[in-house]
Short mmCIF file of C-alpha atoms (C1' of nucleotides) in Angstrom, two decimals:
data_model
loop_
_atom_site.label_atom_id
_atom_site.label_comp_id
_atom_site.label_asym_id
_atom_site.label_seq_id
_atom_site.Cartn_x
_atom_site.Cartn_y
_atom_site.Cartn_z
CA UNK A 1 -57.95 169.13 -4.19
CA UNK A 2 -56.92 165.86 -5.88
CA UNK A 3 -58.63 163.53 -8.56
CA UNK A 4 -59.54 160.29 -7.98
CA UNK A 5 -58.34 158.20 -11.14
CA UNK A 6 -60.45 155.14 -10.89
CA UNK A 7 -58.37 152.07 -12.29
CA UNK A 8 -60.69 150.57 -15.26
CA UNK A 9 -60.23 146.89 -15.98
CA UNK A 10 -59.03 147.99 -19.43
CA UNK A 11 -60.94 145.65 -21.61
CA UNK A 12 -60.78 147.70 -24.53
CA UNK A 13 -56.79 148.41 -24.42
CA UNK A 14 -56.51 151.59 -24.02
CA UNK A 15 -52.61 153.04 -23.93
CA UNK A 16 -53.70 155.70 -22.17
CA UNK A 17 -55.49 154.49 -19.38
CA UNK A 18 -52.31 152.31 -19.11
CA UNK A 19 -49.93 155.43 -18.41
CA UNK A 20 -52.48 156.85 -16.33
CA UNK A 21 -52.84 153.57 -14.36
CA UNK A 22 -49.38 153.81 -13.60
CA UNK A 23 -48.93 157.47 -12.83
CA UNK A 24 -52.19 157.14 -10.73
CA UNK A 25 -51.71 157.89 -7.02
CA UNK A 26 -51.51 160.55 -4.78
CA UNK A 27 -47.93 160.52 -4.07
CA UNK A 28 -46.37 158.95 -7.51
CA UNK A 29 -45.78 162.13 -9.74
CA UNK A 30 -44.03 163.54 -7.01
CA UNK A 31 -41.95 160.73 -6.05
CA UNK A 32 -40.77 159.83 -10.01
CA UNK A 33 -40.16 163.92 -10.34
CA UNK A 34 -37.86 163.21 -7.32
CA UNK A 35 -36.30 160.59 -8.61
CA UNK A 36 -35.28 161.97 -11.55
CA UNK A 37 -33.50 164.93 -9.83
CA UNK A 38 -31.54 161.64 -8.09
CA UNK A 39 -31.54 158.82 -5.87
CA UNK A 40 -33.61 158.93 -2.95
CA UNK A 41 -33.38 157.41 0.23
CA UNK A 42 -37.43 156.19 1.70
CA UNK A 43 -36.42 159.00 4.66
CA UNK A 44 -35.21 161.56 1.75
CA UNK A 45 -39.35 161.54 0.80
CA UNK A 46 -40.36 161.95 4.22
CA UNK A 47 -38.68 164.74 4.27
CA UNK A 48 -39.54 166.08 0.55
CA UNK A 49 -43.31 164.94 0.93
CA UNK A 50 -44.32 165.67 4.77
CA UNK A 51 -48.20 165.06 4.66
CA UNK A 52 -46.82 161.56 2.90
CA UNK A 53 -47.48 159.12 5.91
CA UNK A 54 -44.50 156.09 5.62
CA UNK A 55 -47.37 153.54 5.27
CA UNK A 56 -48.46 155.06 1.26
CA UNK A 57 -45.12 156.33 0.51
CA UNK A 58 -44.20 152.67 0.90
CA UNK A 59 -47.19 151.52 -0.98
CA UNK A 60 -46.86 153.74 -3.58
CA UNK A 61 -43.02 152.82 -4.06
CA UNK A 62 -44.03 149.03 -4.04
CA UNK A 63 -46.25 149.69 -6.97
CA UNK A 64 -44.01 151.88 -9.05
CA UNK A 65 -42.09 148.84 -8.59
CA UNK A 66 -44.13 146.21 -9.24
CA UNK A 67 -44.68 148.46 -12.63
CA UNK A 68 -41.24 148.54 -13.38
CA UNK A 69 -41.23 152.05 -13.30
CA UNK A 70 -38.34 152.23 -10.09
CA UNK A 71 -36.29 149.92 -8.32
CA UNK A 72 -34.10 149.60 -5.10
CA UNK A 73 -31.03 148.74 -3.62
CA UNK A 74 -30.85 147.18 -0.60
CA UNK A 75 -27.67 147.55 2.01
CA UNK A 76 -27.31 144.63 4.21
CA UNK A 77 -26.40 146.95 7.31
CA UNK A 78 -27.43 148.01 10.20
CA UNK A 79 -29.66 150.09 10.70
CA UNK A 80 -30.84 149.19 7.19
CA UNK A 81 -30.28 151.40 4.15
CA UNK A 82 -32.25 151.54 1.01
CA UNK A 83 -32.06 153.44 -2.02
CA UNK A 84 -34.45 153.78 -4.61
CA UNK A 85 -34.04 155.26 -8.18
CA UNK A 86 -35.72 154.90 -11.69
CA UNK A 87 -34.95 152.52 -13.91
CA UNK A 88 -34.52 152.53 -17.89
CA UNK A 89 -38.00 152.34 -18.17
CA UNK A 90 -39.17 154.72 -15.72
CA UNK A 91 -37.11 157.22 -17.60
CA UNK A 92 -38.86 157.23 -20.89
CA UNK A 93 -41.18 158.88 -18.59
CA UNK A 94 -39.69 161.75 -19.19
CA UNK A 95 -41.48 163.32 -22.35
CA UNK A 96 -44.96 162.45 -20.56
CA UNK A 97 -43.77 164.09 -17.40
CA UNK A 98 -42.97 167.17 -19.62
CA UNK A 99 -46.48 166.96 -21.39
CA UNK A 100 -48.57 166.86 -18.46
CA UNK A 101 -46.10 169.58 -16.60
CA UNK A 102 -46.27 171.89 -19.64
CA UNK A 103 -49.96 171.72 -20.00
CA UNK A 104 -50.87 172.55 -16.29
CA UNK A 105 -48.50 175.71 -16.52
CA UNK A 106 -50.48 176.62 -19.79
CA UNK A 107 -54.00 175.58 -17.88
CA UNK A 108 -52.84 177.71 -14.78
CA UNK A 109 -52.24 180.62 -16.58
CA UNK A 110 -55.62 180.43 -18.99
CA UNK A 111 -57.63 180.11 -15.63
CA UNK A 112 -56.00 182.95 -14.49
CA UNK A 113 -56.33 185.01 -17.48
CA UNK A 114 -60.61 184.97 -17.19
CA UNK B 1 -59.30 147.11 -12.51
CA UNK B 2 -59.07 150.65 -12.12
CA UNK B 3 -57.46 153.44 -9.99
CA UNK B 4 -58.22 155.85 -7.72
CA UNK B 5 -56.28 158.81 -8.23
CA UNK B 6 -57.51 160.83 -5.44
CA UNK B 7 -57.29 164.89 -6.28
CA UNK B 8 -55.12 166.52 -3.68
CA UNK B 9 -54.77 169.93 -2.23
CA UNK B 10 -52.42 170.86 -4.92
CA UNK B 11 -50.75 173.21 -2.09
CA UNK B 12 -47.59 173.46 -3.21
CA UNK B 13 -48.50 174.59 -7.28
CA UNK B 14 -47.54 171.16 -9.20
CA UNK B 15 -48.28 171.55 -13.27
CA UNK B 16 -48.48 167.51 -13.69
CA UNK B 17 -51.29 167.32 -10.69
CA UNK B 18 -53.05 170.04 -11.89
CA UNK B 19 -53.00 167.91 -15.96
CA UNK B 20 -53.64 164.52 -14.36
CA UNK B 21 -56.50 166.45 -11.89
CA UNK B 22 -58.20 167.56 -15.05
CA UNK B 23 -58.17 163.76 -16.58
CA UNK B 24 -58.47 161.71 -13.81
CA UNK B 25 -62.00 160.25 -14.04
CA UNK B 26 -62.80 157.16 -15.11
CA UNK B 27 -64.17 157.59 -18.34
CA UNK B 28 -62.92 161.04 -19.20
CA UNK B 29 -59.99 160.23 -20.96
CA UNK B 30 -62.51 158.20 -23.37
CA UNK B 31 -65.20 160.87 -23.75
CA UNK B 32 -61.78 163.27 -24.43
CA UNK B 33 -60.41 160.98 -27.30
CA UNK B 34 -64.19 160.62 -28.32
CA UNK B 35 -64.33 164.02 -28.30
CA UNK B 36 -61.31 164.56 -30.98
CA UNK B 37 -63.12 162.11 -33.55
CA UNK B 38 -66.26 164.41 -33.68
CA UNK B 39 -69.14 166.24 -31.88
CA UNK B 40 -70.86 163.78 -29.77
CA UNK B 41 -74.41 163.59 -28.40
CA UNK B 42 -74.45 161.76 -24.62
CA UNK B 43 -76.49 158.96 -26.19
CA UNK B 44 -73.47 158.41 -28.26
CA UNK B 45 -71.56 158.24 -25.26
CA UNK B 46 -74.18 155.39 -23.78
CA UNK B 47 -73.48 153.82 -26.83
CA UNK B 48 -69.17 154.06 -26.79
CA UNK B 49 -69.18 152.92 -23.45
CA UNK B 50 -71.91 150.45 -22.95
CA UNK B 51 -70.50 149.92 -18.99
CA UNK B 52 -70.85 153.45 -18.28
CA UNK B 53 -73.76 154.57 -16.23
CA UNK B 54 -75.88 157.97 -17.46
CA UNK B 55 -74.84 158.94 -14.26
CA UNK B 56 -71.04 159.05 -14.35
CA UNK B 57 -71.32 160.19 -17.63
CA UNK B 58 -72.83 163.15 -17.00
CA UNK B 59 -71.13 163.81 -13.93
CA UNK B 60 -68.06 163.65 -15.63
CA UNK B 61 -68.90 165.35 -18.47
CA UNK B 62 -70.67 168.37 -16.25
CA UNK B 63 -66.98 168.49 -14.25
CA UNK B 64 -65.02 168.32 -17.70
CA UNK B 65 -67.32 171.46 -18.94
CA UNK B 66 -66.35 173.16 -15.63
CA UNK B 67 -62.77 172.49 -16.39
CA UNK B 68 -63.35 174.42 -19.49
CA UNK B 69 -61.86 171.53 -21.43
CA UNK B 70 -65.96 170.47 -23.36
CA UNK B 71 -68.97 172.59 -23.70
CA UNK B 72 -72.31 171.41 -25.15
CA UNK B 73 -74.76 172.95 -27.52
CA UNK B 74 -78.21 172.88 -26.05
CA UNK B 75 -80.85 172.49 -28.63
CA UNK B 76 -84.67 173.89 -27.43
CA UNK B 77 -86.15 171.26 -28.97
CA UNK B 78 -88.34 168.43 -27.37
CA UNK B 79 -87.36 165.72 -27.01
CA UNK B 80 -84.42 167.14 -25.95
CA UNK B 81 -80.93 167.19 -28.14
CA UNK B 82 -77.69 168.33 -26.71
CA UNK B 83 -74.28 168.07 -28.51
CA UNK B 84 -70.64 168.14 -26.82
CA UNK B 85 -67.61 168.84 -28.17
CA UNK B 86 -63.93 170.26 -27.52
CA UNK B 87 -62.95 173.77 -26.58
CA UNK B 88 -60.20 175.84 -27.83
CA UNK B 89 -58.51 174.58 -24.93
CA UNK B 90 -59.79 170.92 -24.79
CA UNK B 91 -57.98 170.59 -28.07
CA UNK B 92 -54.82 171.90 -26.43
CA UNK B 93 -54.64 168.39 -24.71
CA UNK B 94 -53.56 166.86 -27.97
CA UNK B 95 -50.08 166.08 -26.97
CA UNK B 96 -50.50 165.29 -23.65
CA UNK B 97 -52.96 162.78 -25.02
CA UNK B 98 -50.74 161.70 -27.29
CA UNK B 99 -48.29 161.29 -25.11
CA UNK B 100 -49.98 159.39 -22.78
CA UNK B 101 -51.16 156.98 -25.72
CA UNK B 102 -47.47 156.28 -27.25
CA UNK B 103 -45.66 155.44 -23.90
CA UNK B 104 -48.97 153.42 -22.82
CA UNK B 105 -48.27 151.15 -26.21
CA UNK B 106 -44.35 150.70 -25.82
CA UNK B 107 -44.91 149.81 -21.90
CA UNK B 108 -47.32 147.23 -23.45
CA UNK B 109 -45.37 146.21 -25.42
CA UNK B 110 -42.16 146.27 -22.74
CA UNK B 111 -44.45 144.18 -20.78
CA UNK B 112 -44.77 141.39 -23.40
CA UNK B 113 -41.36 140.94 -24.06
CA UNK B 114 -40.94 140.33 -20.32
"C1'" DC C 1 -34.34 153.07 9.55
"C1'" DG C 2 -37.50 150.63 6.58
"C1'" DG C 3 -41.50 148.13 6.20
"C1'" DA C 4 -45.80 145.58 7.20
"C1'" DA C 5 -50.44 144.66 9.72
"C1'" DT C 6 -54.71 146.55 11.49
"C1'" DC C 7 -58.41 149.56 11.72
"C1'" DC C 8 -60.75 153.50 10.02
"C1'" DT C 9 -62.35 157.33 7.07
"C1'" DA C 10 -63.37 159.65 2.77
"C1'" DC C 11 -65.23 159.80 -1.62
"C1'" DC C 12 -65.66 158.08 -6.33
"C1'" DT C 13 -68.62 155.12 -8.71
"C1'" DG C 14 -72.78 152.04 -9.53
"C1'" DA C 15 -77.92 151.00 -9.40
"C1'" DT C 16 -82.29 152.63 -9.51
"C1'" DA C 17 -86.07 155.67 -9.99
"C1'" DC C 18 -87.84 160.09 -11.17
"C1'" DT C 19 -88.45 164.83 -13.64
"C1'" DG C 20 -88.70 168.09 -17.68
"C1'" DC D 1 -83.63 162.10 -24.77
"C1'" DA D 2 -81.08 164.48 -21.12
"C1'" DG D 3 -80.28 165.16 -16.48
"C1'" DT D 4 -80.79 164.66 -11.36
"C1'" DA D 5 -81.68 162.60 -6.58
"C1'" DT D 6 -81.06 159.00 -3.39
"C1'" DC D 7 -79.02 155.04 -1.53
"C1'" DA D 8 -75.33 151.60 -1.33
"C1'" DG D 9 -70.73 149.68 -2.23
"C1'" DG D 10 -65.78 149.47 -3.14
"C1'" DT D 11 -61.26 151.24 -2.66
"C1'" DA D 12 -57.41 154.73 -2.08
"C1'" DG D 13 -55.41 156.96 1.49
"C1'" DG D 14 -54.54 158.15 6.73
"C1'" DA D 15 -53.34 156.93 11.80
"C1'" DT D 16 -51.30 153.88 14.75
"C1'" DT D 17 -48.56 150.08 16.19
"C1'" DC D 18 -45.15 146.47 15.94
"C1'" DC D 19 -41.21 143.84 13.85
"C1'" DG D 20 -36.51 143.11 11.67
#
DNA sequence: CGGAATCCTACCTGATACTG
DNA sequence: CAGTATCAGGTAGGATTCCG
């Protein structure tokens, strides 16, 4: 199952639809949660994230980019290396990660309790 | 603008899928906050969110009640009145909503400056 | 190995009209 | 007033292929 999170123009600024913009795709919670267990390699998320094809893993890390949320380092070598990690922004993530985590554990275990 | 965030299979048990599953829709994080400032008829809704179609809104708002995070009050009256509001649960969202909301205004911000 | 271009599918959302 | 049914459109994500 999955959501779709439509993007809204955000007229009205809303600060949350903002966060939500950013965290919105199928594979981006799961690559920043990578990321901030270390730096990751575009094959290291193959590997982690197997249904991932390379076309929307590559999409998806454009965008976090684009957001500022991560950013890469490019090796001029051959074959080509590239690593990717968060950057100072992406990490004050961190307490919304932990909100969102923290309240799906507590949702799991009310929907299990009726 | 807006995003899709589509819901996936949520195979492997992620907490943060399962939080942004429950919010991703793209006016329930408005009817949510609504929600918190008072019980809320779904003309009021019509009325919040003028670009909002009767349809989405009660989609959403029949998918939020599923989640167990609304439920309405159904009055037998004609014409007809309903009320919505938070459950127990619903209002467990609080900091997640919050948290969403205060790194949504310091990106904006973060944004600016850049 | 990393990434981009092309084509395609799935499904969320919008518009409209109708029922109780 | 509240909700649903039907049809149509837009877009995220998937499969494949090619290039540096």
């Amino acid at each position: 199952m999955s959501s779709y999170h439509r993007k809204i123009p955000l007229k009205e600024d809303c600060p949350m639809e903002v966060t939500l913009n950013v965290l919105s795709g199928k594979w981006k919670p799961a690559i920043i949660s990578s990321l901030f267990r270390g730096t990751k390699r575009p094959r290291d998320f193959s590997v982690e994230l197997p249904e991932a094809t390379r076309r929307v893993l590559s999409q998806q890390l454009r965008e976090l980019e684009e957001d500022g949320i991560i950013a890469k380092k490019v090796f001029e070598v051959v074959p080509p290396k590239v690593e990717y990690f968060l950057t100072d922004l992406g990490r004050t993530l961190a307490p919304v990660i932990s909100a969102l985590s923290s309240w799906g554990e507590a949702y799991d275990k009310s929907r299990q309790a009726s």
